[in-house]
Short mmCIF file of C-alpha atoms in Angstrom, two decimals:
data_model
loop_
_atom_site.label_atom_id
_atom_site.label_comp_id
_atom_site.label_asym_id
_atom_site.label_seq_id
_atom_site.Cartn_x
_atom_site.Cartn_y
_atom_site.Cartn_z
CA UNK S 1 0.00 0.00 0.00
CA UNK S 2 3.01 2.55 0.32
CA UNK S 3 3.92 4.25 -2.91
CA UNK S 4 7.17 5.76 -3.11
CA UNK S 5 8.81 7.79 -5.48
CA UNK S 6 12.26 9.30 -5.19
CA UNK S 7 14.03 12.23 -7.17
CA UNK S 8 17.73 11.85 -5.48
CA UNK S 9 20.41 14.70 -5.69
CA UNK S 10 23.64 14.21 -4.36
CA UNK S 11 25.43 16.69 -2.21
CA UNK S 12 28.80 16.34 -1.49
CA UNK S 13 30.64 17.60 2.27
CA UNK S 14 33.74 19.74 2.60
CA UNK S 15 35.26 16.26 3.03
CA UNK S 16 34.56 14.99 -0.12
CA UNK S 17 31.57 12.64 1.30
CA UNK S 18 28.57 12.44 -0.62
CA UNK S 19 24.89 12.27 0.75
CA UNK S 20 21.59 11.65 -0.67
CA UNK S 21 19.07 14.15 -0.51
CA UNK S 22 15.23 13.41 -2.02
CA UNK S 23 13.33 16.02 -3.26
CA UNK S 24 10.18 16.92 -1.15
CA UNK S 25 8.00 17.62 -4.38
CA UNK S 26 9.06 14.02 -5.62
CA UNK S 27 7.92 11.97 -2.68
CA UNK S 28 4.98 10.80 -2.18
CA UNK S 29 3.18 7.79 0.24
CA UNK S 30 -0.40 6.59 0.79
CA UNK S 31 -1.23 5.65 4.04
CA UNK S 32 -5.08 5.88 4.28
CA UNK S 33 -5.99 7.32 7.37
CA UNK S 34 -2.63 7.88 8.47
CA UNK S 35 -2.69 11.35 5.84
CA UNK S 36 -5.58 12.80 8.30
CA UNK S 37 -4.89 16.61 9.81
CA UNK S 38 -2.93 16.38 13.19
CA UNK S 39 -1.26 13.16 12.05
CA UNK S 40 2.26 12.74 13.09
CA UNK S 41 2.75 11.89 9.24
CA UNK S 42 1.35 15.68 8.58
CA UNK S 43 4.17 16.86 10.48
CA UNK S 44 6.85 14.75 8.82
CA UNK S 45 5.88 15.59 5.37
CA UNK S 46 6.65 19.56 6.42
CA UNK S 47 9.65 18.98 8.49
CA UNK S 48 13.25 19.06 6.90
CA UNK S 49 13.49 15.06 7.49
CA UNK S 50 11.25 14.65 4.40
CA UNK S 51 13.89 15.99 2.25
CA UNK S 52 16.58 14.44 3.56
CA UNK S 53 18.21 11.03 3.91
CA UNK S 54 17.61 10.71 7.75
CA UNK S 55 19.51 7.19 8.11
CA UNK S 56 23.24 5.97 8.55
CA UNK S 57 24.37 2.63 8.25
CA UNK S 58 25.31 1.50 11.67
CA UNK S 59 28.49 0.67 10.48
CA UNK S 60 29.80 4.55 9.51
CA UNK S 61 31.91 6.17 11.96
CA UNK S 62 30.03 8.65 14.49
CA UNK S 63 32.44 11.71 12.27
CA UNK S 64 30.12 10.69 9.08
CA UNK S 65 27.34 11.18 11.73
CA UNK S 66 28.46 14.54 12.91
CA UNK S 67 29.10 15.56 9.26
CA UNK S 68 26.12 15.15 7.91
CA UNK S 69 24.43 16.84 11.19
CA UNK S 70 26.00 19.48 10.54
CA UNK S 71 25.75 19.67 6.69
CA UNK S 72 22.11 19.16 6.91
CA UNK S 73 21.77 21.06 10.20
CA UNK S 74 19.78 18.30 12.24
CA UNK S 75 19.82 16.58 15.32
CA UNK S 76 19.73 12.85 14.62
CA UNK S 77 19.54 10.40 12.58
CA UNK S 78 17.97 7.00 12.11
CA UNK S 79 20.95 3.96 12.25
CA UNK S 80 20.23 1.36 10.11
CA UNK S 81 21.36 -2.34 9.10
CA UNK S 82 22.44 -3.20 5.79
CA UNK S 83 18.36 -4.24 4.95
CA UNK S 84 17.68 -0.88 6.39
CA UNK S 85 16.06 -1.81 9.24
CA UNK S 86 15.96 0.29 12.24
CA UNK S 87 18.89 -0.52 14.52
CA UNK S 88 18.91 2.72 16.46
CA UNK S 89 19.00 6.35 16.51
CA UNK S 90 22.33 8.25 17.04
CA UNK S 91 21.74 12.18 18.62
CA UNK S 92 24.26 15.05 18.98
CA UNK S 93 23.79 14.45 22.54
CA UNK S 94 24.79 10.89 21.71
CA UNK S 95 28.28 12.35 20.37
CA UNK S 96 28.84 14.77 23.20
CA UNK S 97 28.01 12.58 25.87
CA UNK S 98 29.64 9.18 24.65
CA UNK S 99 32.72 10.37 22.54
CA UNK S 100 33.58 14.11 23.18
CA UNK S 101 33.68 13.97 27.03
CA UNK S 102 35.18 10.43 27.30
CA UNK S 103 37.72 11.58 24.69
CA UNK S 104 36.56 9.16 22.08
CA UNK S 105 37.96 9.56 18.61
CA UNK S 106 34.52 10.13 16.22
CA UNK S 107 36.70 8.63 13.33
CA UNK S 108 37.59 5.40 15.01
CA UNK S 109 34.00 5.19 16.93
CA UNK S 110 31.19 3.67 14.85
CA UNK S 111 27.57 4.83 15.41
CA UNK S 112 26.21 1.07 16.91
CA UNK S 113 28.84 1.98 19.68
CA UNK S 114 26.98 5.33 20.51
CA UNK S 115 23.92 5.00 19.20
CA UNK S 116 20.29 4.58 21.39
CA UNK S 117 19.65 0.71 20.55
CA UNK S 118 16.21 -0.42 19.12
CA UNK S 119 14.91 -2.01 22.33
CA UNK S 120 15.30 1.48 24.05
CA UNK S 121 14.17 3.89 20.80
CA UNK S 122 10.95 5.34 21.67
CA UNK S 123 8.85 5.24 18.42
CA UNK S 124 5.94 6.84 16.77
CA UNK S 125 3.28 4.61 14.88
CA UNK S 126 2.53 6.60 11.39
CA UNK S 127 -0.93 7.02 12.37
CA UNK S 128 -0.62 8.44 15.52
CA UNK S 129 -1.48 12.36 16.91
CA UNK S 130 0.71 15.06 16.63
CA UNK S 131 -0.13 15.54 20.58
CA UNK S 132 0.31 11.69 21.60
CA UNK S 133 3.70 11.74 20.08
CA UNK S 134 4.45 15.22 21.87
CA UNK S 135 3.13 13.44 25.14
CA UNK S 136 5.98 10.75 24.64
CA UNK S 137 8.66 13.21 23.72
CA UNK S 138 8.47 15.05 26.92
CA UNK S 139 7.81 12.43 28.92
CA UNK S 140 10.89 10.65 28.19
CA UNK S 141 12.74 13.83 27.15
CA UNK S 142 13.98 13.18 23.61
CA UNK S 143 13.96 15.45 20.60
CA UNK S 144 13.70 12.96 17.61
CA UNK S 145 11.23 10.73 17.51
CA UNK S 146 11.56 7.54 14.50
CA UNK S 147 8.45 7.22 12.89
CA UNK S 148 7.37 3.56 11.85
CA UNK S 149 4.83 1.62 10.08
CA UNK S 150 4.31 -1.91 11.49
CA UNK S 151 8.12 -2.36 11.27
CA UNK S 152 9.04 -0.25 8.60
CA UNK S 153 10.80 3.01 8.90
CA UNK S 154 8.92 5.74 7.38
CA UNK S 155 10.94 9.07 9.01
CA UNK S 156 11.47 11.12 11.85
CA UNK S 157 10.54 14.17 13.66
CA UNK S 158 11.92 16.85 15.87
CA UNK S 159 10.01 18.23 18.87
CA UNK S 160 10.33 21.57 16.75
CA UNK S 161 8.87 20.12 14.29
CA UNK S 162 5.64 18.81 16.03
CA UNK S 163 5.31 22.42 17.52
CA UNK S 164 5.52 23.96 14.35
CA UNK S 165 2.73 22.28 13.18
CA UNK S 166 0.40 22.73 16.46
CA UNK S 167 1.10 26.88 15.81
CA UNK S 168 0.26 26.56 12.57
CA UNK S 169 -2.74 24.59 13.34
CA UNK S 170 -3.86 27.54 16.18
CA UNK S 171 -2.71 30.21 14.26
CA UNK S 172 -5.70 28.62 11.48
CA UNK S 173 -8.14 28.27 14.08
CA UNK S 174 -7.74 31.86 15.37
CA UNK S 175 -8.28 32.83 11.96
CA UNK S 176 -10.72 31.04 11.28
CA UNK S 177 -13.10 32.19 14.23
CA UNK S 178 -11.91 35.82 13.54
CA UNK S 179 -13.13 35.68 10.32
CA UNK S 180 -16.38 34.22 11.67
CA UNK S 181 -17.26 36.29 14.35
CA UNK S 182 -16.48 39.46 11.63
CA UNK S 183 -19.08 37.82 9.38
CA UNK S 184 -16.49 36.29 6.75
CA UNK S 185 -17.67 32.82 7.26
CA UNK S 186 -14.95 30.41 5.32
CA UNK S 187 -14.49 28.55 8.72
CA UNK S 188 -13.76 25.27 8.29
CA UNK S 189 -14.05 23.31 11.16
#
């Protein structure tokens, strides 16, 4: 039932690495009810994730990690196997926690060695609220939440992200019953 289609460019680092980024306007999925408003799916599709390739083989070193964080200006990213499957998720926290401050060299460290392993990676069904995934952000205060379908990776969001799209979603509904209570109608609610 998932439909994707890819448009890759490649970008290449000040170190000569080269990363895979897909182009937003080239990607789409169908996933029913998981498209609704609100959906944690809503979010992803707006966020910079969508554009990007948000995993790294569990096997790079933790400097490919930090590269590419900072080349594409994120937090995290998704560790994968070789099948792609969801192995874990690596953090800049993860770096400056379990290689900076233990004076770990990031191009002898791989990610699996830093890395927040599957059984412990909080995860976000693609179907599931904006708010519920929120609610398990902050209560287990992490930024990045992986977001899968049955047990297929699908992407990843930031907490920014998710309150990005609850603003944007109040910012509507002010609008929309300002423009009601003036008599403009055009709600839609």
């Amino acid at each position: 039932n998932n439909k994707k289609t890819f448009e890759i460019i490649m970008l290449r680092s000040a170190t000569n690495n080269i990363y895979k980024v897909c182009k937003q306007s080239a990607f789409t999925r169908n996933f029913g009810t998981a498209e609704k408003k609100g959906s944690i799916l809503s979010a992803w599709e707006k966020s910079c994730y969508h554009e990007l390739d948000f995993t790294i083989n569990e096997e790079a070193t933790v400097y490919e990690a930090v590269e590419r964080f900072a080349a594409y200006d994120i937090g995290a990213l998704v560790a994968t196997n070789t099948k792609g499957e969801l192995t874990g998720v690596i953090s800049e926290r993860d770096y400056v926690k379990k290689v900076a401050l233990l004076g770990k060299v990031s191009k002898e460290t791989k990610v699996k060695d830093i890395a927040t392993r599957k059984a412990n990676v909080i995860t976000a069904s693609a179907d599931e609220s904006i708010e519920s995934s929120m609610e398990k952000m902050m209560t287990k205060s992490i930024r990045h939440l992986p977001i899968v379908d049955g047990e297929n990776l699908v992407g990843i969001v930031s907490i920014k992200d998710l309150i990005k799209e609850v603003k944007a979603d109040r910012e509507k509904t002010i609008k929309d019953l300002s423009e009601m209570a003036l008599g403009k109608g055009g709600a839609t609610f």
